[in-house]
mmCIF file of C-alpha atoms in Angstrom:
data_model
loop_
_atom_site.group_PDB
_atom_site.id
_atom_site.type_symbol
_atom_site.label_atom_id
_atom_site.label_comp_id
_atom_site.label_asym_id
_atom_site.label_seq_id
_atom_site.Cartn_x
_atom_site.Cartn_y
_atom_site.Cartn_z
ATOM 1 C CA MET A 105 81.241 102.421 136.742
ATOM 2 C CA ASP A 106 77.575 101.883 136.223
ATOM 3 C CA ASN A 107 75.815 105.143 137.060
ATOM 4 C CA LYS A 108 73.274 103.192 139.154
ATOM 5 C CA LYS A 109 76.129 102.058 141.508
ATOM 6 C CA VAL A 110 77.829 105.443 141.487
ATOM 7 C CA ILE A 111 74.522 106.990 142.820
ATOM 8 C CA GLY A 112 74.094 104.148 145.358
ATOM 9 C CA GLN A 113 77.723 104.601 146.684
ATOM 10 C CA ARG A 114 77.133 108.397 146.901
ATOM 11 C CA ILE A 115 73.951 107.973 148.844
ATOM 12 C CA ASN A 116 75.475 105.466 151.254
ATOM 13 C CA SER A 117 78.549 107.722 151.765
ATOM 14 C CA ALA A 118 76.234 110.775 152.111
ATOM 15 C CA LEU A 119 74.065 108.982 154.773
ATOM 16 C CA ALA A 120 77.222 107.852 156.717
ATOM 17 C CA ALA A 121 78.645 111.344 156.651
ATOM 18 C CA ALA A 122 75.099 112.900 157.800
ATOM 19 C CA ASN A 123 74.745 110.111 160.511
ATOM 20 C CA LYS A 124 71.191 109.314 158.930
ATOM 21 C CA LYS A 125 69.639 105.918 158.264
ATOM 22 C CA GLN A 126 67.987 104.732 155.068
ATOM 23 C CA LYS A 127 64.551 104.482 156.771
ATOM 24 C CA GLU A 128 64.779 108.401 157.758
ATOM 25 C CA LEU A 129 65.623 109.147 154.032
ATOM 26 C CA ALA A 130 62.676 106.754 153.070
ATOM 27 C CA ALA A 131 60.562 108.895 155.287
ATOM 28 C CA ALA A 132 61.579 111.979 153.860
ATOM 29 C CA LEU A 133 60.980 110.831 150.272
ATOM 30 C CA GLY A 134 57.833 109.209 150.975
ATOM 31 C CA VAL A 135 58.874 105.850 149.817
ATOM 32 C CA THR A 136 59.368 102.532 151.296
ATOM 33 C CA ASP A 137 62.640 101.315 152.922
ATOM 34 C CA ASN A 138 62.988 98.739 150.174
ATOM 35 C CA THR A 139 63.034 101.667 147.689
ATOM 36 C CA ILE A 140 65.604 103.405 149.308
ATOM 37 C CA SER A 141 67.671 100.081 149.793
ATOM 38 C CA TYR A 142 67.312 99.483 146.009
ATOM 39 C CA PHE A 143 68.840 102.833 145.554
ATOM 40 C CA ALA A 144 71.700 102.539 147.802
ATOM 41 C CA SER A 145 72.735 99.028 146.295
ATOM 42 C CA GLY A 146 72.559 100.231 142.693
ATOM 43 C CA LYS A 147 69.622 98.108 141.689
ATOM 44 C CA ARG A 148 67.248 101.098 140.893
ATOM 45 C CA THR A 149 68.008 104.668 139.751
ATOM 46 C CA PRO A 150 66.056 107.677 141.790
ATOM 47 C CA ASN A 151 64.146 109.809 139.211
ATOM 48 C CA THR A 152 65.011 113.781 139.040
ATOM 49 C CA GLU A 153 62.662 114.744 141.665
ATOM 50 C CA GLN A 154 63.926 112.056 144.121
ATOM 51 C CA ILE A 155 67.611 113.221 143.417
ATOM 52 C CA ILE A 156 66.744 116.709 144.288
ATOM 53 C CA LYS A 157 65.012 115.651 147.724
ATOM 54 C CA ILE A 158 67.886 113.037 148.556
ATOM 55 C CA ALA A 159 70.290 116.032 147.773
ATOM 56 C CA GLU A 160 68.318 118.436 150.172
ATOM 57 C CA PHE A 161 67.941 115.811 152.877
ATOM 58 C CA LEU A 162 71.521 114.877 152.918
ATOM 59 C CA ASN A 163 72.594 118.596 152.333
ATOM 60 C CA VAL A 164 74.967 117.623 149.252
ATOM 61 C CA SER A 165 74.781 118.697 145.761
ATOM 62 C CA ALA A 166 72.773 116.864 143.073
ATOM 63 C CA ASP A 167 75.918 116.837 140.871
ATOM 64 C CA TYR A 168 77.664 114.874 143.719
ATOM 65 C CA LEU A 169 74.979 112.241 143.840
ATOM 66 C CA LEU A 170 74.991 111.768 140.177
ATOM 67 C CA GLY A 171 78.783 111.451 140.241
ATOM 68 C CA LEU A 172 79.285 114.475 138.005
ATOM 69 C CA SER A 173 81.320 116.224 140.731
ATOM 70 C CA ASP A 174 83.213 115.137 144.007
ATOM 71 C CA VAL A 175 82.182 118.092 145.731
ATOM 72 C CA GLN A 176 79.494 117.582 148.239
ATOM 73 C CA SER A 177 78.833 121.149 149.282
ATOM 74 C CA THR A 178 75.754 122.751 147.940
ATOM 75 C CA ASP A 179 77.385 126.251 148.227
ATOM 76 C CA ILE A 180 77.902 127.783 144.782
ATOM 77 C CA ASP A 181 81.106 129.793 145.504
ATOM 78 C CA THR A 182 82.561 126.416 146.942
ATOM 79 C CA GLN A 183 81.613 124.373 143.866
ATOM 80 C CA ALA A 184 83.192 127.228 141.519
ATOM 81 C CA ILE A 185 86.411 127.441 143.542
ATOM 82 C CA CYS A 186 86.974 123.773 143.632
ATOM 83 C CA LYS A 187 86.326 123.403 140.100
ATOM 84 C CA LYS A 188 88.481 126.403 138.917
ATOM 85 C CA ILE A 189 91.726 125.227 141.022
ATOM 86 C CA GLY A 190 90.722 121.554 141.411
ATOM 87 C CA CYS A 191 91.035 121.341 144.958
ATOM 88 C CA SER A 192 88.641 119.441 147.601
ATOM 89 C CA GLU A 193 86.016 121.541 149.398
ATOM 90 C CA GLU A 194 88.102 120.584 152.698
ATOM 91 C CA VAL A 195 90.829 122.797 151.449
ATOM 92 C CA ILE A 196 88.084 125.783 150.930
ATOM 93 C CA GLU A 197 86.822 125.003 154.330
ATOM 94 C CA ASN A 198 90.151 125.278 155.980
ATOM 95 C CA LEU A 199 91.098 128.608 154.231
ATOM 96 C CA THR A 200 87.697 129.943 155.267
ATOM 97 C CA PHE A 201 88.527 128.796 158.846
ATOM 98 C CA LEU A 202 91.811 130.521 158.875
ATOM 99 C CA TYR A 203 90.200 134.008 157.772
ATOM 100 C CA SER A 204 86.919 133.990 159.702
ATOM 101 C CA GLY A 205 87.579 131.537 162.633
ATOM 102 C CA GLU A 206 84.305 129.521 161.775
ATOM 103 C CA LYS A 207 84.302 125.946 160.721
ATOM 104 C CA ASN A 208 81.167 123.818 159.643
ATOM 105 C CA ILE A 209 81.198 120.941 162.073
ATOM 106 C CA GLY A 210 78.466 118.472 161.650
ATOM 107 C CA GLY A 211 76.435 120.749 159.880
ATOM 108 C CA THR A 212 76.684 123.443 162.439
ATOM 109 C CA ILE A 213 78.900 126.596 162.501
ATOM 110 C CA PHE A 214 81.608 126.251 165.061
ATOM 111 C CA LYS A 215 83.202 129.487 166.129
ATOM 112 C CA LYS A 216 86.725 129.513 167.580
ATOM 113 C CA HIS A 217 87.692 132.411 169.702
ATOM 114 C CA LYS A 218 88.551 135.557 167.897
ATOM 115 C CA GLN A 219 92.206 135.307 169.028
ATOM 116 C CA LYS A 220 92.600 131.896 167.393
ATOM 117 C CA ARG A 221 91.726 133.525 163.983
ATOM 118 C CA VAL A 222 94.748 134.202 161.991
ATOM 119 C CA SER A 223 95.412 137.809 160.834
ATOM 120 C CA THR A 224 93.931 138.799 157.396
ATOM 121 C CA ASP A 225 96.984 140.912 156.858
ATOM 122 C CA PHE A 226 99.294 137.928 157.427
ATOM 123 C CA LEU A 227 97.167 135.964 155.271
ATOM 124 C CA ASP A 228 96.967 138.317 152.476
ATOM 125 C CA GLN A 229 100.754 138.795 152.521
ATOM 126 C CA PHE A 230 101.276 134.990 152.758
ATOM 127 C CA PHE A 231 99.287 134.283 149.670
ATOM 128 C CA SER A 232 100.207 137.213 147.533
ATOM 129 C CA SER A 233 103.869 136.913 148.214
ATOM 130 C CA PRO A 234 105.982 135.809 145.062
ATOM 131 C CA LYS A 235 107.804 133.537 147.626
ATOM 132 C CA LEU A 236 104.714 131.335 147.915
ATOM 133 C CA GLU A 237 104.837 130.418 144.067
ATOM 134 C CA HIS A 238 108.535 129.468 144.756
ATOM 135 C CA PHE A 239 107.385 127.193 147.515
ATOM 136 C CA LEU A 240 104.592 125.530 145.426
ATOM 137 C CA LEU A 241 107.243 124.881 142.642
ATOM 138 C CA THR A 242 109.621 123.582 145.198
ATOM 139 C CA ILE A 243 106.845 121.037 146.396
ATOM 140 C CA LYS A 244 106.192 120.108 142.803
ATOM 141 C CA ARG A 245 110.002 119.300 142.351
ATOM 142 C CA THR A 246 110.082 117.219 145.431
ATOM 143 C CA VAL A 247 106.893 115.337 144.740
ATOM 144 C CA TYR A 248 108.386 114.587 141.089
ATOM 145 C CA ALA A 249 111.685 113.418 142.543
ATOM 146 C CA LYS A 250 110.098 111.250 144.861
ATOM 147 C CA ASN A 251 107.781 109.710 142.212
ATOM 148 C CA GLU A 252 110.909 109.285 139.967
ATOM 149 C CA ALA A 253 112.672 107.377 142.986
ATOM 150 C CA VAL A 254 109.546 105.143 143.340
ATOM 151 C CA ILE A 255 109.225 104.234 139.630
ATOM 152 C CA LEU A 256 113.169 103.479 139.509
ATOM 153 C CA TYR A 257 112.852 101.360 142.621
ATOM 154 C CA LYS A 258 109.951 99.356 141.221
ATOM 155 C CA GLN A 259 111.866 98.785 137.872
ATOM 156 C CA ALA A 260 114.824 97.711 139.890
ATOM 157 C CA ASN A 261 112.539 95.222 141.689
ATOM 158 C CA THR A 262 111.502 93.970 138.432
ATOM 159 C CA CYS A 263 114.939 93.262 137.233
ATOM 160 C CA HIS A 264 115.924 91.744 140.654
ATOM 161 C CA LYS A 265 113.011 89.174 140.213
ATOM 162 C CA GLU A 266 114.269 88.462 136.596
ATOM 163 C CA LEU A 267 117.721 87.817 138.233
ATOM 164 C CA ASP A 268 116.115 85.574 140.697
ATOM 165 C CA ASN A 269 114.607 83.549 137.983
ATOM 166 C CA ILE A 270 117.810 83.083 136.133
ATOM 167 C CA GLU A 271 119.576 82.118 139.242
ATOM 168 C CA LEU A 272 116.822 79.502 140.010
ATOM 169 C CA ARG A 273 117.003 78.073 136.577
ATOM 170 C CA LEU A 274 120.882 77.860 136.477
ATOM 171 C CA ALA A 275 120.902 76.452 140.243
ATOM 172 C CA GLN A 276 118.532 73.587 139.139
ATOM 173 C CA GLU A 277 120.623 72.762 136.159
ATOM 174 C CA VAL A 278 123.709 72.495 138.333
ATOM 175 C CA ASP A 279 121.765 70.303 140.995
ATOM 176 C CA ALA A 280 120.568 68.103 137.980
ATOM 177 C CA GLU A 281 124.284 67.639 136.760
ATOM 178 C CA VAL A 282 125.724 66.926 140.372
ATOM 179 C CA GLU A 283 123.057 64.163 140.822
ATOM 180 C CA THR A 284 124.222 62.457 137.406
ATOM 181 C CA GLY A 285 127.674 62.934 138.337
ATOM 182 C CA LYS A 286 128.679 65.226 135.611
ATOM 183 C CA ILE A 287 129.516 67.864 138.146
ATOM 184 C CA ASP A 288 131.587 67.537 141.594
ATOM 185 C CA PRO A 289 129.479 68.580 144.481
ATOM 186 C CA ASP A 290 132.363 70.525 145.758
ATOM 187 C CA GLU A 291 132.715 72.468 142.686
ATOM 188 C CA ALA A 292 128.906 73.046 142.185
ATOM 189 C CA ILE A 293 128.772 76.611 143.822
ATOM 190 C CA TYR A 294 131.837 77.805 141.805
ATOM 191 C CA ILE A 295 130.285 76.478 138.695
ATOM 192 C CA PHE A 296 126.836 78.057 139.495
ATOM 193 C CA GLU A 297 128.556 81.441 140.060
ATOM 194 C CA GLN A 298 130.423 81.164 136.870
ATOM 195 C CA ARG A 299 127.420 80.183 134.715
ATOM 196 C CA CYS A 300 125.675 83.364 136.142
ATOM 197 C CA ARG A 301 128.533 85.549 135.158
ATOM 198 C CA MET A 302 128.510 83.974 131.752
ATOM 199 C CA ASP A 303 124.817 84.133 131.084
ATOM 200 C CA ILE A 304 124.284 87.276 128.766
ATOM 201 C CA THR A 305 120.663 87.957 130.059
ATOM 202 C CA TYR A 306 121.773 87.809 133.827
ATOM 203 C CA SER A 307 124.786 90.024 133.107
ATOM 204 C CA LYS A 308 122.562 92.516 131.577
ATOM 205 C CA MET A 309 119.983 92.374 134.126
ATOM 206 C CA PHE A 310 122.395 92.720 136.896
ATOM 207 C CA GLY A 311 123.886 95.952 135.343
ATOM 208 C CA GLU A 312 120.442 97.354 134.799
ATOM 209 C CA THR A 313 119.333 96.644 138.452
ATOM 210 C CA SER A 314 122.545 98.280 139.783
ATOM 211 C CA ARG A 315 122.182 101.304 137.499
ATOM 212 C CA LEU A 316 118.399 101.771 138.655
ATOM 213 C CA LEU A 317 119.163 101.362 142.134
ATOM 214 C CA SER A 318 121.852 103.939 141.946
ATOM 215 C CA ASN A 319 119.592 106.429 140.103
ATOM 216 C CA ALA A 320 116.769 105.729 142.607
ATOM 217 C CA GLU A 321 119.126 106.663 145.317
ATOM 218 C CA SER A 322 120.133 109.726 143.583
ATOM 219 C CA ALA A 323 116.546 110.698 143.124
ATOM 220 C CA ARG A 324 115.389 110.096 146.718
ATOM 221 C CA GLU A 325 118.619 112.105 148.095
ATOM 222 C CA LYS A 326 117.805 114.915 145.529
ATOM 223 C CA SER A 327 114.084 114.875 146.960
ATOM 224 C CA ASP A 328 115.266 114.773 150.573
ATOM 225 C CA ALA A 329 117.748 117.784 149.991
ATOM 226 C CA ILE A 330 115.047 120.016 148.290
ATOM 227 C CA LEU A 331 112.601 119.283 151.024
ATOM 228 C CA TRP A 332 115.096 120.060 153.847
ATOM 229 C CA ARG A 333 116.191 123.397 152.036
ATOM 230 C CA SER A 334 112.646 124.344 151.429
ATOM 231 C CA GLN A 335 111.544 123.780 155.001
ATOM 232 C CA HIS A 336 114.218 125.981 156.254
ATOM 233 C CA GLU A 337 113.584 128.774 153.756
ATOM 234 C CA PHE A 338 109.702 128.326 154.349
ATOM 235 C CA TRP A 339 109.913 128.880 158.262
ATOM 236 C CA GLU A 340 112.200 131.981 157.710
ATOM 237 C CA PHE A 341 109.510 133.181 155.305
ATOM 238 C CA ILE A 342 106.801 132.599 158.021
ATOM 239 C CA GLU A 343 108.820 134.304 160.717
ATOM 240 C CA SER A 344 109.435 137.374 158.611
ATOM 241 C CA LEU A 345 105.649 137.757 157.912
ATOM 242 C CA ALA A 346 104.659 137.271 161.614
ATOM 243 C CA THR A 347 107.303 140.059 162.823
ATOM 244 C CA GLY A 348 105.881 142.433 160.192
ATOM 245 C CA ILE A 349 108.992 142.337 157.975
ATOM 246 C CA LYS A 350 107.848 142.901 154.246
ATOM 247 C CA VAL A 351 108.632 140.146 152.026
#
């Protein structure tokens, strides 16, 4: 995508998130409303000084505005963590909320009651436990199995469409022969079904469709089984931590 359009989209997104209007941004930058409109539409690109001012006004990082990062936060630690583990800043904010009981809402710190804060000891045990790695691997296996099922279903659907095309062609041929008197109308369905069975491509597609559907069902069932088992193990793990049992 053109860099001008990327910057324009990021400006629009940040304005909406901050509940600000273009004319407010124009006043902060000391430019006309039309200039901001050009920036937001991707018709013009802000210069370096303007990018910095826009970032400060909207409380986002300059890298975010330039499309170099998807992290809006100006906090260096948040940027570094997101870059390191590839997660969104919402993940970091939620983890911080678990530890501190504080959440950034609408640009202000919202403090929950201390009793709502999760025990640091609990979180330390949770994130350092070898079992967590097991659950993360289980999630990957579940996602992989589900993705495999989706791919197989799509492939089966493609084969099924090919079967429909072959059936349509053979049905049209039979109908044409019925109209010319070559085939008795009472035998048309039987002849159509016979021709479908004799068509090499049709037979191949039919077998392939059945195989793909069977494999897709197996992948889906495998995914469901892994997920059900992991959910049961996960809650046992949480209960053991909550009751102080060493895991």
